[in-house]
mmCIF file of C-alpha atoms in Angstrom:
data_model
loop_
_atom_site.group_PDB
_atom_site.id
_atom_site.type_symbol
_atom_site.label_atom_id
_atom_site.label_comp_id
_atom_site.label_asym_id
_atom_site.label_seq_id
_atom_site.Cartn_x
_atom_site.Cartn_y
_atom_site.Cartn_z
ATOM 1 C CA MET A 1264 -8.883 -20.726 -12.506
ATOM 2 C CA SER A 1265 -8.919 -24.169 -10.872
ATOM 3 C CA PRO A 1266 -8.682 -24.434 -7.083
ATOM 4 C CA TRP A 1267 -5.156 -25.824 -7.269
ATOM 5 C CA THR A 1268 -4.014 -23.055 -9.586
ATOM 6 C CA SER A 1269 -5.510 -20.590 -7.115
ATOM 7 C CA VAL A 1270 -3.563 -22.229 -4.294
ATOM 8 C CA ALA A 1271 -0.387 -21.989 -6.377
ATOM 9 C CA ALA A 1272 -1.146 -18.342 -7.124
ATOM 10 C CA ILE A 1273 -1.651 -17.591 -3.409
ATOM 11 C CA ALA A 1274 1.532 -19.450 -2.463
ATOM 12 C CA GLY A 1275 3.456 -17.397 -5.006
ATOM 13 C CA LEU A 1276 1.837 -14.158 -3.827
ATOM 14 C CA THR A 1277 2.886 -15.018 -0.269
ATOM 15 C CA VAL A 1278 6.466 -15.424 -1.473
ATOM 16 C CA VAL A 1279 6.141 -12.050 -3.243
ATOM 17 C CA SER A 1280 5.026 -10.452 0.051
ATOM 18 C CA ILE A 1281 8.016 -11.945 1.900
ATOM 19 C CA VAL A 1282 10.537 -11.111 -0.818
ATOM 20 C CA THR A 1283 9.382 -7.522 -1.391
ATOM 21 C CA ARG A 1284 9.051 -6.635 2.299
ATOM 22 C CA GLY A 1285 12.342 -8.317 3.129
ATOM 23 C CA PHE A 1286 14.201 -7.475 -0.079
ATOM 24 C CA PHE A 1287 17.155 -5.564 1.360
ATOM 25 C CA VAL A 1288 17.317 -7.494 4.650
ATOM 26 C CA ILE A 1289 17.964 -10.803 2.856
ATOM 27 C CA PRO A 1290 21.740 -10.420 2.219
ATOM 28 C CA ASP A 1291 24.026 -10.834 5.253
ATOM 29 C CA ARG A 1292 26.617 -8.445 3.777
ATOM 30 C CA GLU A 1293 26.120 -4.814 2.901
ATOM 31 C CA VAL A 1294 24.642 -4.270 -0.558
ATOM 32 C CA PRO A 1295 25.758 -1.189 -2.477
ATOM 33 C CA ILE A 1296 22.799 0.441 -4.247
ATOM 34 C CA PRO A 1297 23.699 2.926 -6.994
ATOM 35 C CA GLY A 1298 22.735 6.464 -6.023
ATOM 36 C CA TRP A 1299 20.647 7.126 -9.137
ATOM 37 C CA LEU A 1300 18.663 3.920 -8.564
ATOM 38 C CA ARG A 1301 17.973 4.833 -4.949
ATOM 39 C CA GLU A 1302 16.783 8.253 -6.128
ATOM 40 C CA ALA A 1303 14.629 6.718 -8.851
ATOM 41 C CA LEU A 1304 13.076 4.148 -6.500
ATOM 42 C CA ARG A 1305 11.861 7.037 -4.375
ATOM 43 C CA TYR A 1306 9.240 7.715 -7.054
ATOM 44 C CA ALA A 1307 8.075 4.120 -7.539
ATOM 45 C CA PRO A 1308 5.468 3.915 -4.742
ATOM 46 C CA LEU A 1309 3.951 7.244 -5.723
ATOM 47 C CA ALA A 1310 3.766 6.236 -9.385
ATOM 48 C CA ALA A 1311 2.229 2.861 -8.561
ATOM 49 C CA LEU A 1312 -0.440 4.490 -6.381
ATOM 50 C CA VAL A 1313 -1.280 7.111 -9.014
ATOM 51 C CA ALA A 1314 -1.470 4.472 -11.739
ATOM 52 C CA VAL A 1315 -3.897 2.454 -9.636
ATOM 53 C CA ILE A 1316 -6.206 5.279 -8.551
ATOM 54 C CA VAL A 1317 -6.447 7.397 -11.735
ATOM 55 C CA PRO A 1318 -8.485 4.808 -13.650
ATOM 56 C CA GLU A 1319 -10.595 4.126 -10.544
ATOM 57 C CA ILE A 1320 -11.533 7.790 -10.214
ATOM 58 C CA ALA A 1321 -11.605 9.218 -13.719
ATOM 59 C CA MET A 1322 -12.126 6.365 -16.176
ATOM 60 C CA SER A 1323 -14.938 4.063 -17.103
ATOM 61 C CA ASP A 1324 -14.843 1.303 -19.719
ATOM 62 C CA GLY A 1325 -11.306 2.266 -20.689
ATOM 63 C CA HIS A 1326 -12.081 5.937 -21.424
ATOM 64 C CA LEU A 1327 -11.902 9.177 -19.486
ATOM 65 C CA VAL A 1328 -15.279 9.919 -17.947
ATOM 66 C CA GLY A 1329 -17.206 12.132 -20.370
ATOM 67 C CA THR A 1330 -19.662 13.585 -17.883
ATOM 68 C CA TRP A 1331 -19.504 15.756 -14.786
ATOM 69 C CA LYS A 1332 -22.352 13.724 -13.297
ATOM 70 C CA ASP A 1333 -20.033 11.066 -11.924
ATOM 71 C CA ALA A 1334 -20.160 10.678 -8.147
ATOM 72 C CA ARG A 1335 -16.570 9.405 -8.028
ATOM 73 C CA LEU A 1336 -15.131 12.763 -9.113
ATOM 74 C CA TYR A 1337 -16.807 14.617 -6.250
ATOM 75 C CA ALA A 1338 -16.069 11.873 -3.745
ATOM 76 C CA ALA A 1339 -12.368 12.052 -4.664
ATOM 77 C CA ALA A 1340 -12.422 15.869 -4.450
ATOM 78 C CA ALA A 1341 -14.045 15.705 -1.003
ATOM 79 C CA GLY A 1342 -11.473 13.130 0.100
ATOM 80 C CA VAL A 1343 -8.559 15.294 -1.056
ATOM 81 C CA LEU A 1344 -10.056 18.363 0.627
ATOM 82 C CA VAL A 1345 -10.426 16.543 3.947
ATOM 83 C CA PHE A 1346 -6.947 15.066 3.720
ATOM 84 C CA VAL A 1347 -5.333 18.417 2.948
ATOM 85 C CA THR A 1348 -7.085 20.106 5.861
ATOM 86 C CA THR A 1349 -6.929 17.332 8.492
ATOM 87 C CA ARG A 1350 -4.206 14.867 7.282
ATOM 88 C CA SER A 1351 -6.593 12.156 8.507
ATOM 89 C CA LEU A 1352 -6.796 9.016 6.395
ATOM 90 C CA LEU A 1353 -9.939 7.864 8.136
ATOM 91 C CA GLY A 1354 -11.584 11.273 7.623
ATOM 92 C CA THR A 1355 -10.651 11.082 3.951
ATOM 93 C CA ILE A 1356 -12.341 7.707 3.586
ATOM 94 C CA LEU A 1357 -15.473 8.728 5.511
ATOM 95 C CA ALA A 1358 -15.950 12.079 3.734
ATOM 96 C CA GLY A 1359 -15.385 10.611 0.275
ATOM 97 C CA THR A 1360 -17.689 7.670 0.905
ATOM 98 C CA ALA A 1361 -20.375 9.987 2.320
ATOM 99 C CA VAL A 1362 -20.280 12.183 -0.789
ATOM 100 C CA LEU A 1363 -20.312 9.141 -3.054
ATOM 101 C CA LEU A 1364 -23.314 7.635 -1.293
ATOM 102 C CA ALA A 1365 -25.211 10.941 -1.232
ATOM 103 C CA LEU A 1366 -24.726 11.539 -4.964
ATOM 104 C CA ARG A 1367 -25.357 7.915 -5.979
ATOM 105 C CA LEU A 1368 -28.448 7.348 -3.875
ATOM 106 C CA GLY A 1369 -29.731 10.935 -3.945
ATOM 107 C CA LEU A 1370 -29.051 12.148 -7.496
ATOM 108 C CA ASN A 1371 -28.414 8.825 -9.197
ATOM 109 C CA TRP A 1372 -25.010 10.042 -10.513
ATOM 110 C CA MET B 737 15.974 -12.966 22.976
ATOM 111 C CA SER B 738 12.708 -14.666 23.645
ATOM 112 C CA SER B 739 9.697 -13.517 21.688
ATOM 113 C CA SER B 740 7.411 -14.803 24.442
ATOM 114 C CA THR B 741 8.441 -11.993 26.786
ATOM 115 C CA LEU B 742 8.399 -9.201 24.199
ATOM 116 C CA TRP B 743 4.816 -8.356 25.037
ATOM 117 C CA ARG B 744 5.765 -7.491 28.634
ATOM 118 C CA HIS B 745 8.100 -4.742 27.431
ATOM 119 C CA PRO B 746 6.532 -1.249 27.804
ATOM 120 C CA GLU B 747 7.233 -0.531 24.130
ATOM 121 C CA PHE B 748 4.846 -3.333 23.169
ATOM 122 C CA ALA B 749 1.970 -1.386 24.727
ATOM 123 C CA ALA B 750 3.194 1.808 23.067
ATOM 124 C CA GLY B 751 3.204 0.165 19.654
ATOM 125 C CA ALA B 752 -0.201 -1.400 20.223
ATOM 126 C CA ARG B 753 -1.680 1.885 21.468
ATOM 127 C CA GLU B 754 -0.506 3.923 18.474
ATOM 128 C CA THR B 755 -1.796 1.295 16.076
ATOM 129 C CA ARG B 756 -5.148 1.117 17.845
ATOM 130 C CA ASP B 757 -5.706 4.747 16.844
ATOM 131 C CA VAL B 758 -5.554 3.883 13.143
ATOM 132 C CA ALA B 759 -7.083 0.419 13.456
ATOM 133 C CA LEU B 760 -10.396 1.783 12.144
ATOM 134 C CA GLY B 761 -8.712 2.888 8.930
ATOM 135 C CA ILE B 762 -6.903 -0.434 8.586
ATOM 136 C CA GLY B 763 -10.169 -2.250 9.302
ATOM 137 C CA ALA B 764 -12.171 -0.230 6.755
ATOM 138 C CA TRP B 765 -9.604 -1.023 4.097
ATOM 139 C CA GLY B 766 -9.666 -4.698 5.162
ATOM 140 C CA LEU B 767 -13.463 -4.772 4.958
ATOM 141 C CA VAL B 768 -13.309 -3.339 1.439
ATOM 142 C CA ALA B 769 -10.650 -5.854 0.429
ATOM 143 C CA GLY B 770 -12.744 -8.682 1.855
ATOM 144 C CA VAL B 771 -15.857 -7.598 -0.037
ATOM 145 C CA ALA B 772 -13.873 -7.145 -3.260
ATOM 146 C CA MET B 773 -12.226 -10.564 -2.913
ATOM 147 C CA SER B 774 -15.536 -12.224 -2.300
ATOM 148 C CA LYS B 775 -17.181 -10.407 -5.244
ATOM 149 C CA ALA B 776 -14.350 -11.472 -7.538
ATOM 150 C CA GLY B 777 -15.909 -14.908 -7.443
ATOM 151 C CA LEU B 778 -13.059 -17.052 -6.209
ATOM 152 C CA GLY B 779 -14.998 -18.397 -3.265
ATOM 153 C CA ALA B 780 -14.846 -17.527 0.430
ATOM 154 C CA ALA B 781 -12.232 -20.151 1.327
ATOM 155 C CA ILE B 782 -9.764 -18.941 -1.324
ATOM 156 C CA ALA B 783 -10.415 -15.314 -0.384
ATOM 157 C CA ILE B 784 -9.761 -15.896 3.329
ATOM 158 C CA ALA B 785 -6.698 -18.065 2.645
ATOM 159 C CA MET B 786 -5.369 -15.310 0.393
ATOM 160 C CA SER B 787 -5.828 -12.675 3.072
ATOM 161 C CA LEU B 788 -4.222 -14.793 5.810
ATOM 162 C CA CYS B 789 -1.202 -15.748 3.694
ATOM 163 C CA VAL B 790 -0.528 -12.791 1.418
ATOM 164 C CA PHE B 791 -1.341 -10.015 3.924
ATOM 165 C CA ALA B 792 -0.982 -7.230 1.336
ATOM 166 C CA GLY B 793 -4.238 -5.472 0.445
ATOM 167 C CA SER B 794 -3.293 -3.572 -2.674
ATOM 168 C CA ALA B 795 -1.373 -6.512 -4.145
ATOM 169 C CA GLN B 796 -4.331 -8.810 -3.448
ATOM 170 C CA LEU B 797 -6.772 -6.412 -5.106
ATOM 171 C CA ALA B 798 -4.471 -6.067 -8.118
ATOM 172 C CA ALA B 799 -3.993 -9.833 -8.407
ATOM 173 C CA LEU B 800 -7.671 -10.761 -8.068
ATOM 174 C CA PRO B 801 -9.015 -9.708 -11.476
ATOM 175 C CA LEU B 802 -6.032 -11.419 -13.077
ATOM 176 C CA MET B 803 -6.796 -14.640 -11.219
ATOM 177 C CA VAL B 804 -10.434 -14.430 -12.283
ATOM 178 C CA GLN B 805 -9.384 -13.889 -15.905
ATOM 179 C CA GLY B 806 -7.079 -16.894 -15.637
ATOM 180 C CA ALA B 807 -3.945 -14.884 -16.411
ATOM 181 C CA PRO B 808 -0.614 -16.767 -16.369
ATOM 182 C CA LEU B 809 0.782 -17.197 -12.852
ATOM 183 C CA TRP B 810 3.966 -15.236 -13.614
ATOM 184 C CA VAL B 811 1.875 -12.238 -14.700
ATOM 185 C CA ILE B 812 -0.094 -12.383 -11.433
ATOM 186 C CA TRP B 813 3.094 -12.575 -9.375
ATOM 187 C CA ALA B 814 4.855 -9.865 -11.405
ATOM 188 C CA THR B 815 1.864 -7.553 -10.971
ATOM 189 C CA ALA B 816 1.873 -8.080 -7.197
ATOM 190 C CA PHE B 817 5.625 -7.511 -7.149
ATOM 191 C CA CYS B 818 5.197 -4.177 -8.944
ATOM 192 C CA VAL B 819 2.396 -3.089 -6.632
ATOM 193 C CA ASN B 820 4.620 -4.086 -3.689
ATOM 194 C CA LEU B 821 7.693 -2.251 -5.004
ATOM 195 C CA ARG B 822 7.312 0.360 -2.284
ATOM 196 C CA PHE B 823 8.054 -2.362 0.291
ATOM 197 C CA VAL B 824 11.362 -3.045 -1.480
ATOM 198 C CA ILE B 825 12.308 0.547 -0.754
ATOM 199 C CA PHE B 826 11.031 0.333 2.833
ATOM 200 C CA SER B 827 13.121 -2.825 3.331
ATOM 201 C CA ALA B 828 16.273 -0.782 2.748
ATOM 202 C CA GLY B 829 15.060 1.370 5.653
ATOM 203 C CA TRP B 830 14.495 -1.693 7.878
ATOM 204 C CA ARG B 831 17.984 -3.067 7.270
ATOM 205 C CA PRO B 832 19.946 -1.080 9.910
ATOM 206 C CA TYR B 833 17.310 -1.865 12.567
ATOM 207 C CA LEU B 834 17.171 -5.615 11.959
ATOM 208 C CA ARG B 835 20.883 -6.145 11.285
ATOM 209 C CA SER B 836 21.601 -7.987 14.560
ATOM 210 C CA LEU B 837 18.999 -10.713 13.901
ATOM 211 C CA PRO B 838 19.589 -13.938 11.942
ATOM 212 C CA ARG B 839 18.299 -13.892 8.377
ATOM 213 C CA ALA B 840 15.215 -16.031 9.030
ATOM 214 C CA GLN B 841 14.106 -13.679 11.823
ATOM 215 C CA ARG B 842 14.793 -10.606 9.680
ATOM 216 C CA LEU B 843 12.542 -11.992 6.962
ATOM 217 C CA PHE B 844 9.904 -13.063 9.475
ATOM 218 C CA VAL B 845 9.680 -9.564 10.955
ATOM 219 C CA ALA B 846 9.839 -7.830 7.568
ATOM 220 C CA TYR B 847 6.978 -9.932 6.193
ATOM 221 C CA PHE B 848 4.580 -8.489 8.790
ATOM 222 C CA THR B 849 5.546 -4.853 8.276
ATOM 223 C CA VAL B 850 2.855 -2.986 6.355
ATOM 224 C CA ASP B 851 2.888 0.664 5.297
ATOM 225 C CA PHE B 852 1.642 2.028 8.600
ATOM 226 C CA THR B 853 4.149 -0.083 10.533
ATOM 227 C CA TYR B 854 6.955 1.609 8.616
ATOM 228 C CA ILE B 855 5.594 5.128 9.046
ATOM 229 C CA ALA B 856 4.880 4.724 12.791
ATOM 230 C CA PHE B 857 8.127 2.899 13.569
ATOM 231 C CA MET B 858 10.355 5.433 11.813
ATOM 232 C CA ARG B 859 8.578 8.227 13.679
ATOM 233 C CA ARG B 860 9.246 6.525 17.035
ATOM 234 C CA PHE B 861 12.795 5.353 16.313
ATOM 235 C CA PRO B 862 14.441 7.789 13.887
ATOM 236 C CA GLN B 863 17.809 6.176 14.722
ATOM 237 C CA PRO B 864 18.628 2.490 15.378
ATOM 238 C CA GLY B 865 19.115 1.894 19.123
ATOM 239 C CA ASP B 866 17.792 -0.538 21.769
ATOM 240 C CA VAL B 867 16.970 -3.592 19.667
ATOM 241 C CA ARG B 868 14.715 -5.141 22.295
ATOM 242 C CA ALA B 869 12.618 -1.979 22.669
ATOM 243 C CA GLN B 870 12.323 -1.699 18.902
ATOM 244 C CA LEU B 871 11.233 -5.309 18.494
ATOM 245 C CA ALA B 872 8.692 -4.948 21.308
ATOM 246 C CA TYR B 873 7.253 -1.824 19.660
ATOM 247 C CA LEU B 874 7.126 -3.633 16.305
ATOM 248 C CA ALA B 875 5.395 -6.625 17.892
ATOM 249 C CA GLY B 876 2.734 -4.399 19.484
ATOM 250 C CA ASN B 877 2.130 -2.562 16.235
ATOM 251 C CA ILE B 878 2.006 -5.741 14.152
ATOM 252 C CA VAL B 879 -0.314 -7.701 16.461
ATOM 253 C CA VAL B 880 -2.947 -4.942 16.453
ATOM 254 C CA SER B 881 -2.748 -4.181 12.730
ATOM 255 C CA TRP B 882 -2.741 -7.882 11.804
ATOM 256 C CA ILE B 883 -5.823 -8.642 13.906
ATOM 257 C CA ALA B 884 -7.684 -5.506 12.716
ATOM 258 C CA TRP B 885 -6.893 -6.290 9.095
ATOM 259 C CA GLN B 886 -7.651 -10.022 9.148
ATOM 260 C CA ALA B 887 -10.813 -9.787 11.256
ATOM 261 C CA MET B 888 -12.331 -7.080 9.046
ATOM 262 C CA THR B 889 -11.261 -8.824 5.832
ATOM 263 C CA ILE B 890 -12.959 -12.036 6.899
ATOM 264 C CA LEU B 891 -16.024 -10.020 7.925
ATOM 265 C CA GLY B 892 -15.999 -8.398 4.466
ATOM 266 C CA VAL B 893 -15.800 -11.784 2.754
ATOM 267 C CA VAL B 894 -18.735 -13.062 4.813
ATOM 268 C CA LEU B 895 -20.875 -9.918 4.414
ATOM 269 C CA ALA B 896 -20.087 -9.320 0.743
ATOM 270 C CA ASP B 897 -23.533 -10.331 -0.484
ATOM 271 C CA VAL B 898 -25.314 -8.255 2.150
ATOM 272 C CA ILE B 899 -23.530 -5.031 1.209
ATOM 273 C CA PRO B 900 -25.043 -3.676 -2.048
ATOM 274 C CA GLU B 901 -22.505 -2.879 -4.760
ATOM 275 C CA ARG B 902 -24.363 0.357 -5.417
ATOM 276 C CA TRP B 903 -23.044 1.735 -2.126
ATOM 277 C CA GLY B 904 -19.690 1.877 -3.827
ATOM 278 C CA LEU B 905 -17.867 0.615 -0.745
ATOM 279 C CA GLY B 906 -15.001 -0.443 -2.966
ATOM 280 C CA PHE B 907 -14.334 3.228 -3.584
ATOM 281 C CA ALA B 908 -13.329 3.567 0.076
ATOM 282 C CA GLY B 909 -10.174 1.638 -0.805
ATOM 283 C CA THR B 910 -9.427 4.076 -3.613
ATOM 284 C CA LEU B 911 -9.990 6.951 -1.190
ATOM 285 C CA ALA B 912 -7.477 5.437 1.247
ATOM 286 C CA LEU B 913 -4.919 5.164 -1.553
ATOM 287 C CA LEU B 914 -5.750 8.731 -2.577
ATOM 288 C CA GLY B 915 -4.942 9.966 0.933
ATOM 289 C CA ILE B 916 -1.629 8.066 0.997
ATOM 290 C CA THR B 917 -0.818 9.496 -2.443
ATOM 291 C CA ALA B 918 -1.558 13.035 -1.257
ATOM 292 C CA SER B 919 0.787 12.535 1.701
ATOM 293 C CA LEU B 920 3.601 11.646 -0.732
ATOM 294 C CA LEU B 921 3.196 14.829 -2.811
ATOM 295 C CA VAL B 922 5.702 17.009 -0.983
ATOM 296 C CA ASP B 923 7.582 18.962 -3.629
ATOM 297 C CA CYS B 924 7.800 19.961 -7.270
ATOM 298 C CA ALA B 925 9.544 16.706 -8.246
ATOM 299 C CA THR B 926 6.934 14.431 -6.675
ATOM 300 C CA TRP B 927 4.068 16.446 -8.178
ATOM 301 C CA THR B 928 5.660 16.231 -11.617
ATOM 302 C CA ALA B 929 6.364 12.516 -11.241
ATOM 303 C CA ALA B 930 2.750 11.942 -10.189
ATOM 304 C CA ALA B 931 1.432 13.891 -13.187
ATOM 305 C CA VAL B 932 3.663 11.894 -15.533
ATOM 306 C CA ALA B 933 2.566 8.640 -13.898
ATOM 307 C CA ALA B 934 -1.089 9.607 -14.300
ATOM 308 C CA CYS B 935 -0.651 10.415 -18.009
ATOM 309 C CA ALA B 936 1.385 7.247 -18.612
ATOM 310 C CA ALA B 937 -1.117 5.057 -16.774
ATOM 311 C CA PHE B 938 -3.915 6.576 -18.859
ATOM 312 C CA ALA B 939 -2.071 6.385 -22.187
ATOM 313 C CA ALA B 940 -0.998 2.773 -21.604
ATOM 314 C CA PHE B 941 -4.343 1.709 -20.174
ATOM 315 C CA ALA B 942 -5.073 -0.596 -23.120
ATOM 316 C CA LEU B 943 -2.111 -2.828 -22.207
ATOM 317 C CA PRO B 944 -3.108 -6.187 -20.720
ATOM 318 C CA PHE B 945 -2.535 -7.327 -17.112
ATOM 319 C CA HIS B 946 -2.218 -3.885 -15.496
ATOM 320 C CA LEU B 947 1.072 -3.370 -17.313
ATOM 321 C CA ASN B 948 0.175 0.331 -17.522
ATOM 322 C CA ILE B 949 1.209 0.461 -13.843
ATOM 323 C CA VAL B 950 4.702 -0.713 -14.761
ATOM 324 C CA VAL B 951 4.852 1.835 -17.609
ATOM 325 C CA ALA B 952 3.753 4.575 -15.193
ATOM 326 C CA ILE B 953 6.417 3.586 -12.637
ATOM 327 C CA ALA B 954 9.169 3.555 -15.282
ATOM 328 C CA ALA B 955 8.086 6.947 -16.682
ATOM 329 C CA ALA B 956 7.802 8.571 -13.256
ATOM 330 C CA MET B 957 11.189 7.188 -12.148
ATOM 331 C CA ALA B 958 12.867 8.516 -15.303
ATOM 332 C CA VAL B 959 11.300 11.955 -14.921
ATOM 333 C CA GLY B 960 12.047 12.014 -11.189
ATOM 334 C CA VAL B 961 15.742 11.293 -11.759
ATOM 335 C CA LEU B 962 15.902 13.965 -14.473
ATOM 336 C CA ILE B 963 14.350 16.549 -12.152
ATOM 337 C CA ASP B 964 16.744 15.608 -9.344
ATOM 338 C CA GLN B 965 19.629 16.076 -11.782
ATOM 339 C CA PHE B 966 18.655 19.439 -13.230
ATOM 340 C CA ALA B 967 16.220 21.130 -10.897
ATOM 341 C CA PRO B 968 17.231 23.283 -7.899
ATOM 342 C CA PRO B 969 17.546 21.464 -4.530
ATOM 343 C CA ARG B 970 14.347 20.049 -3.115
ATOM 344 C CA ARG B 971 14.119 22.448 -0.157
ATOM 345 C CA ALA B 972 14.289 25.459 -2.453
ATOM 346 C CA ALA B 973 11.658 23.980 -4.738
ATOM 347 C CA ALA B 974 9.295 23.275 -1.840
ATOM 348 C CA ALA B 975 9.843 26.754 -0.411
ATOM 349 C CA SER B 976 9.135 28.491 -3.709
ATOM 350 C CA GLU B 977 5.984 26.418 -4.074
ATOM 351 C CA ASP B 978 4.807 27.540 -0.648
ATOM 352 C CA ALA B 979 5.441 31.131 -1.603
ATOM 353 C CA ALA B 980 3.495 30.815 -4.841
#
């Protein structure tokens, strides 16, 4: 991608940030949102997050991981465990990264 | 109302203080984003410009591989839009609080509101009230999170080559998203929607340009609406799950 195309891409992405974050504050008048759509939109962030993290945790080269000796699985499990017990995002990150590092550097998983 | 005096308002300090407590998390995620952007091979200047302008970590990380592959611009923007869809929903929440401002100011404020801003603000102001206090709180929150994010992102861009890939630092970003995901799993409907999204994202993984994310969102929204239509009320579902 040429530098100018990159600049265009970034300019567009900036507009996307403004438009998405400000979506429903743009109109001056009240906007009626259908009830079913409001209900459905409730699930969009969750689905987007899941769709992003599942391949990161449990897939490699486009396939499900075929081995239990994958540090990511245990790092994710440790992260979930810490989050469920402490509700701390930072703790989740630290615990998961610690497990990942230990298994990668220690056991070569 | 002058923005220059907002920082004197006591709510500014309150917003800044609460954000300071999570600044480490924001910073870690920024560091990861900075390293990832630098590793993507677009160059430090582009990476830093992207962070300063776009100010949306997950959208940036989703857009990067597409930019490196030379995907069409509309695909890059559409992908970022999909990843940012949650902000569209949050913006409906911001509307009653920002109503008294002119449109340009509403958009200006909304642009700086990230996920944590929304969560913290709604906890502090469950109902719209004193506009000046709310804006001061927002300003305090935004200043701290913006500085923490940008400083650590730039540090990540600069240090990218010093931090070995083998450390798997990029996985810290996934772990942060994992924690946010876990916090959204509150009842039977959200668990089911998440499971459907996971299966859909996996099944549609071969699609180009991260379109499996769009497929997963559509599938989860459809299933979520169906559950809301036919399943018992959410409270009852959550209660029965607790009992199980």
